[in-house]
Amino acid sequence: MSSATPGRFASDAQQKWYGGGFTAEESAAAHRQRRQPKGATPIPPPYTRPYPPYLPGHQDPAWGVPVAGQELVDGDVIVYLGRLYRIHRFEPYVGSLSGLLGEGARTAFSGDWEMAIGPTATIRILPREGR
């Protein structure tokens, strides 16, 4: 190997070939600048959402009222993504989310639509009549 400094190019010709056209002196100066200690890294501002956490009108009963999953009964109407689903039956939940949903999880059925519901999950339903 040549007598060049380890990690540096052996000649200006090699530097031009691999180094993008910089001279050995320019490359060495850039290397020295990278090695100098930097000042404190500025801390970015905390993340803030550019939108409110809830849609306007989320308190309106048409958007549904929150109830716990264990309080759902046959005939309740779930409000989900702007659609209404009347529950006509429940079955015990059997699936891979059992540990996440919790003990007593069940599946609510409305026609061909179904939803896994944990007992402590908050579900939005239309107000119950007479209750």
XYZ file of N, CA and C in Angstrom:
393
model
N 0.834 -1.169 0.000
C 0.000 0.000 0.000
C 0.877 1.230 0.000
N 0.344 2.344 -0.416
C 1.127 3.578 -0.492
C 1.270 4.190 0.885
N 1.976 5.290 0.933
C 2.238 5.960 2.202
C 1.136 6.947 2.573
N 0.001 6.842 1.923
C -1.108 7.758 2.217
C -1.690 7.455 3.588
N -2.361 8.441 4.156
C -3.006 8.276 5.450
C -4.093 7.217 5.328
N -4.213 6.305 6.300
C -5.247 5.265 6.211
C -6.637 5.898 6.095
N -7.427 5.337 5.203
C -8.771 5.846 5.009
C -8.841 6.989 4.010
N -7.712 7.423 3.495
C -7.678 8.508 2.516
C -7.278 7.935 1.162
N -7.484 8.702 0.114
C -7.093 8.257 -1.218
C -5.581 8.411 -1.394
N -5.006 7.531 -2.182
C -3.555 7.504 -2.358
C -3.051 8.674 -3.193
N -3.850 9.142 -4.129
C -3.381 10.233 -4.994
C -4.565 11.099 -5.393
N -4.255 12.260 -5.991
C -5.304 13.146 -6.471
C -6.102 12.484 -7.598
N -5.448 11.657 -8.422
C -6.154 10.972 -9.504
C -7.191 9.998 -8.923
N -6.787 9.283 -7.878
C -7.722 8.360 -7.242
C -8.850 9.143 -6.567
N -8.514 10.264 -5.981
C -9.522 11.110 -5.340
C -10.541 11.598 -6.359
N -10.091 12.027 -7.523
C -11.002 12.502 -8.560
C -11.878 11.366 -9.072
N -11.306 10.155 -9.161
C -12.075 9.030 -9.659
C -13.186 8.641 -8.669
N -12.862 8.529 -7.396
C -13.821 8.081 -6.391
C -14.508 9.213 -5.645
N -13.884 10.344 -5.548
C -14.367 11.390 -4.657
C -15.199 12.465 -5.296
N -15.595 12.346 -6.514
C -16.498 13.303 -7.100
C -15.843 14.585 -7.559
N -14.579 14.591 -7.808
C -13.923 15.768 -8.367
C -13.329 16.715 -7.330
N -13.292 16.330 -6.064
C -12.690 17.188 -5.041
C -11.205 16.889 -4.929
N -10.447 17.888 -4.593
C -9.008 17.666 -4.374
C -8.820 17.043 -3.004
N -7.630 16.515 -2.769
C -7.327 15.897 -1.480
C -7.444 16.915 -0.350
N -7.049 18.175 -0.620
C -7.128 19.212 0.418
C -8.587 19.536 0.750
N -9.445 19.600 -0.281
C -10.871 19.882 -0.045
C -11.518 18.742 0.740
N -11.170 17.527 0.393
C -11.715 16.378 1.082
C -11.259 16.345 2.542
N -10.003 16.626 2.773
C -9.471 16.638 4.134
C -10.137 17.734 4.968
N -10.381 18.900 4.366
C -11.045 19.989 5.089
C -12.474 19.588 5.462
N -13.175 18.936 4.545
C -14.539 18.498 4.826
C -14.538 17.448 5.925
N -13.532 16.559 5.897
C -13.430 15.523 6.917
C -13.186 16.152 8.290
N -12.333 17.167 8.360
C -12.082 17.847 9.631
C -13.352 18.523 10.149
N -14.140 19.101 9.268
C -15.369 19.774 9.698
C -16.378 18.764 10.258
N -16.427 17.591 9.652
C -17.352 16.576 10.156
C -16.943 16.074 11.533
N -15.685 16.096 11.822
C -15.189 15.576 13.094
C -15.321 16.568 14.232
N -15.545 17.842 13.945
C -15.665 18.826 15.014
C -16.954 18.593 15.786
N -16.892 18.782 17.105
C -18.111 18.569 17.892
C -19.192 19.584 17.498
N -20.378 19.096 17.433
C -21.500 19.951 17.073
C -22.113 20.541 18.335
N -22.917 21.564 18.139
C -23.651 22.139 19.256
C -24.794 21.216 19.652
N -25.537 21.619 20.636
C -26.666 20.815 21.092
C -27.691 20.695 19.971
N -28.209 19.504 19.812
C -29.224 19.273 18.792
C -30.538 19.878 19.271
N -31.165 20.710 18.439
C -32.425 21.309 18.895
C -33.513 20.249 19.042
N -34.339 20.413 20.049
C -35.431 19.476 20.286
C -36.626 19.930 19.454
N -37.169 19.033 18.632
C -38.306 19.437 17.805
C -39.528 19.714 18.683
N -40.431 20.555 18.200
C -41.627 20.831 19.001
C -42.478 19.578 19.136
N -43.272 19.483 20.198
C -44.107 18.292 20.352
C -45.114 18.187 19.221
N -45.466 16.952 18.917
C -46.410 16.713 17.833
C -47.793 17.190 18.244
N -48.420 17.944 17.380
C -49.801 18.342 17.614
C -50.609 17.964 16.389
N -51.809 17.455 16.624
C -52.655 17.066 15.510
C -53.211 18.306 14.829
N -53.276 18.324 13.511
C -53.828 19.485 12.804
C -55.347 19.466 12.754
N -55.977 18.548 13.498
C -57.428 18.450 13.464
C -57.903 18.123 14.877
N -59.161 18.420 15.187
C -59.654 18.109 16.531
C -59.762 16.600 16.731
N -59.702 16.138 17.978
C -59.748 14.699 18.205
C -61.087 14.059 17.857
N -62.175 14.820 17.900
C -63.478 14.271 17.563
C -64.110 15.106 16.452
N -64.950 14.477 15.684
C -65.657 15.193 14.634
C -66.655 16.153 15.257
N -66.921 17.282 14.592
C -67.933 18.180 15.122
C -69.275 17.460 15.224
N -69.973 17.664 16.319
C -71.265 17.027 16.503
C -71.189 15.653 17.123
N -69.987 15.243 17.617
C -69.882 13.893 18.160
C -70.736 13.702 19.410
N -71.191 14.786 20.036
C -72.075 14.674 21.191
C -73.525 14.471 20.764
N -73.838 14.689 19.483
C -75.191 14.546 18.962
C -75.606 13.079 19.057
N -76.819 12.787 19.599
C -77.253 11.386 19.712
C -77.269 10.643 18.380
N -77.375 11.374 17.260
C -77.354 10.699 15.963
C -76.003 10.045 15.713
N -74.958 10.525 16.370
C -73.631 9.920 16.245
C -73.503 8.730 17.174
N -74.482 8.543 18.033
C -74.463 7.434 18.974
C -74.030 7.883 20.351
N -74.481 7.145 21.344
C -74.068 7.404 22.723
C -73.152 6.260 23.141
N -72.114 6.561 23.904
C -71.159 5.504 24.265
C -71.711 4.587 25.360
N -71.518 3.296 25.175
C -71.842 2.293 26.193
C -70.707 1.276 26.220
N -70.596 0.590 27.345
C -69.581 -0.466 27.456
C -70.036 -1.683 26.666
N -69.083 -2.436 26.142
C -69.402 -3.605 25.332
C -70.240 -4.636 26.056
N -70.039 -4.771 27.369
C -70.803 -5.765 28.127
C -72.259 -5.345 28.320
N -72.584 -4.064 28.083
C -73.953 -3.577 28.255
C -74.797 -3.703 26.986
N -74.194 -4.100 25.875
C -74.958 -4.231 24.638
C -75.952 -5.389 24.738
N -77.139 -5.198 24.175
C -78.169 -6.241 24.181
C -78.731 -6.366 22.771
N -79.457 -7.452 22.521
C -80.121 -7.632 21.227
C -81.052 -6.452 20.970
N -81.055 -5.978 19.748
C -81.905 -4.857 19.374
C -81.202 -3.514 19.408
N -80.038 -3.402 20.084
C -79.288 -2.147 20.062
C -78.818 -1.872 18.642
N -78.668 -0.590 18.308
C -78.222 -0.194 16.971
C -76.838 0.439 17.104
N -75.836 -0.250 16.593
C -74.459 0.248 16.646
C -74.262 1.290 15.553
N -73.637 2.419 15.922
C -73.257 3.454 14.955
C -71.770 3.243 14.695
N -71.445 2.838 13.473
C -70.051 2.527 13.137
C -69.731 3.102 11.757
N -68.803 4.035 11.715
C -68.365 4.683 10.470
C -69.542 5.272 9.684
N -70.455 5.900 10.412
C -71.573 6.570 9.767
C -72.699 5.648 9.332
N -72.601 4.371 9.639
C -73.648 3.416 9.276
C -74.283 2.848 10.539
N -75.492 2.370 10.395
C -76.236 1.813 11.518
C -76.377 0.309 11.354
N -76.117 -0.423 12.435
C -76.204 -1.881 12.413
C -77.017 -2.344 13.628
N -78.221 -2.888 13.384
C -79.058 -3.409 14.468
C -78.585 -4.820 14.802
N -78.268 -5.021 16.074
C -77.771 -6.320 16.529
C -78.943 -7.286 16.659
N -78.818 -8.444 16.036
C -79.874 -9.438 16.166
C -79.421 -10.667 16.939
N -78.104 -10.830 17.178
C -77.642 -11.934 18.020
C -76.185 -11.712 18.434
N -75.803 -12.384 19.506
C -74.428 -12.405 19.991
C -73.959 -13.849 20.054
N -72.666 -14.048 19.841
C -72.040 -15.348 20.036
C -70.723 -15.109 20.753
N -70.258 -16.070 21.550
C -68.948 -15.907 22.176
C -67.870 -15.723 21.107
N -66.934 -14.832 21.365
C -65.874 -14.571 20.387
C -64.877 -15.715 20.394
N -64.564 -16.217 19.210
C -63.547 -17.242 19.034
C -62.611 -16.716 17.955
N -61.419 -16.342 18.336
C -60.487 -15.817 17.350
C -59.164 -15.446 17.992
N -58.307 -14.854 17.196
C -56.948 -14.562 17.635
C -56.852 -13.333 18.536
N -57.917 -12.547 18.656
C -57.876 -11.340 19.475
C -58.424 -11.563 20.881
N -58.645 -12.784 21.281
C -59.240 -13.068 22.584
C -58.459 -12.421 23.724
N -57.156 -12.517 23.684
C -56.330 -11.930 24.737
C -56.418 -10.414 24.758
N -56.549 -9.810 23.607
C -56.622 -8.353 23.511
C -58.006 -7.834 23.907
N -59.059 -8.521 23.493
C -60.423 -8.082 23.784
C -60.807 -8.323 25.236
N -60.283 -9.362 25.834
C -60.557 -9.641 27.236
C -61.536 -10.785 27.431
N -61.600 -11.227 28.678
C -62.491 -12.315 29.070
C -63.940 -11.892 28.857
N -64.719 -12.723 28.220
C -66.120 -12.410 27.975
C -66.366 -11.683 26.670
N -65.384 -11.660 25.782
C -65.566 -11.013 24.479
C -66.604 -11.781 23.674
N -67.342 -11.058 22.851
C -68.358 -11.701 22.026
C -68.418 -11.034 20.665
N -69.092 -11.678 19.753
C -69.258 -11.158 18.403
C -70.712 -10.747 18.234
N -70.929 -9.498 17.804
C -72.280 -9.000 17.539
C -72.560 -9.174 16.056
N -73.753 -9.687 15.729
C -74.130 -9.923 14.343
C -75.293 -9.033 13.945
N -75.190 -8.486 12.728
C -76.271 -7.699 12.133
C -76.314 -8.065 10.657
N -77.154 -9.012 10.291
C -77.189 -9.480 8.904
C -75.868 -10.129 8.558
N -75.214 -9.650 7.494
C -73.920 -10.217 7.101
C -72.754 -9.442 7.714
N -73.037 -8.494 8.580
C -72.002 -7.688 9.248
C -71.798 -8.231 10.649
N -70.554 -8.269 11.082
C -70.262 -8.714 12.445
C -69.126 -7.899 13.020
N -69.110 -7.813 14.356
C -68.108 -6.996 15.034
C -67.692 -7.682 16.328
N -66.388 -7.846 16.527
C -65.875 -8.403 17.775
C -65.884 -7.294 18.822
N -66.430 -7.598 19.999
C -66.605 -6.584 21.039
C -66.086 -7.124 22.362
N -65.160 -6.392 22.959
C -64.674 -6.739 24.287
C -65.600 -6.165 25.342
N -65.605 -6.732 26.539
C -66.525 -6.270 27.567
C -66.267 -4.844 28.037
N -65.029 -4.380 27.937
C -64.715 -3.015 28.381
C -64.607 -2.030 27.222
N -64.837 -2.483 26.005
C -64.757 -1.600 24.833
C -65.897 -0.595 24.878
N -65.632 0.615 24.384
C -66.676 1.628 24.292
C -67.249 1.592 22.891
N -68.550 1.325 22.819
C -69.251 1.210 21.545
C -70.309 2.298 21.496
N -70.460 2.935 20.339
C -71.476 3.980 20.197
C -72.736 3.364 19.596
N -73.876 3.614 20.257
C -75.155 3.088 19.797
C -76.162 4.229 19.737
N -77.243 4.021 18.985
C -78.338 4.989 19.004
C -78.997 4.936 20.369
N -79.543 6.056 20.842
C -80.203 6.040 22.155
C -81.300 4.973 22.203
N -81.361 4.268 23.299
C -82.375 3.221 23.470
C -83.703 3.871 23.817
N -84.734 3.405 23.185
C -86.068 3.960 23.449
C -86.665 3.298 24.683
N -87.222 4.119 25.577
C -87.868 3.608 26.771
C -86.906 3.191 27.865
N -85.616 3.497 27.725
C -84.646 3.124 28.766
C -83.874 4.328 29.230
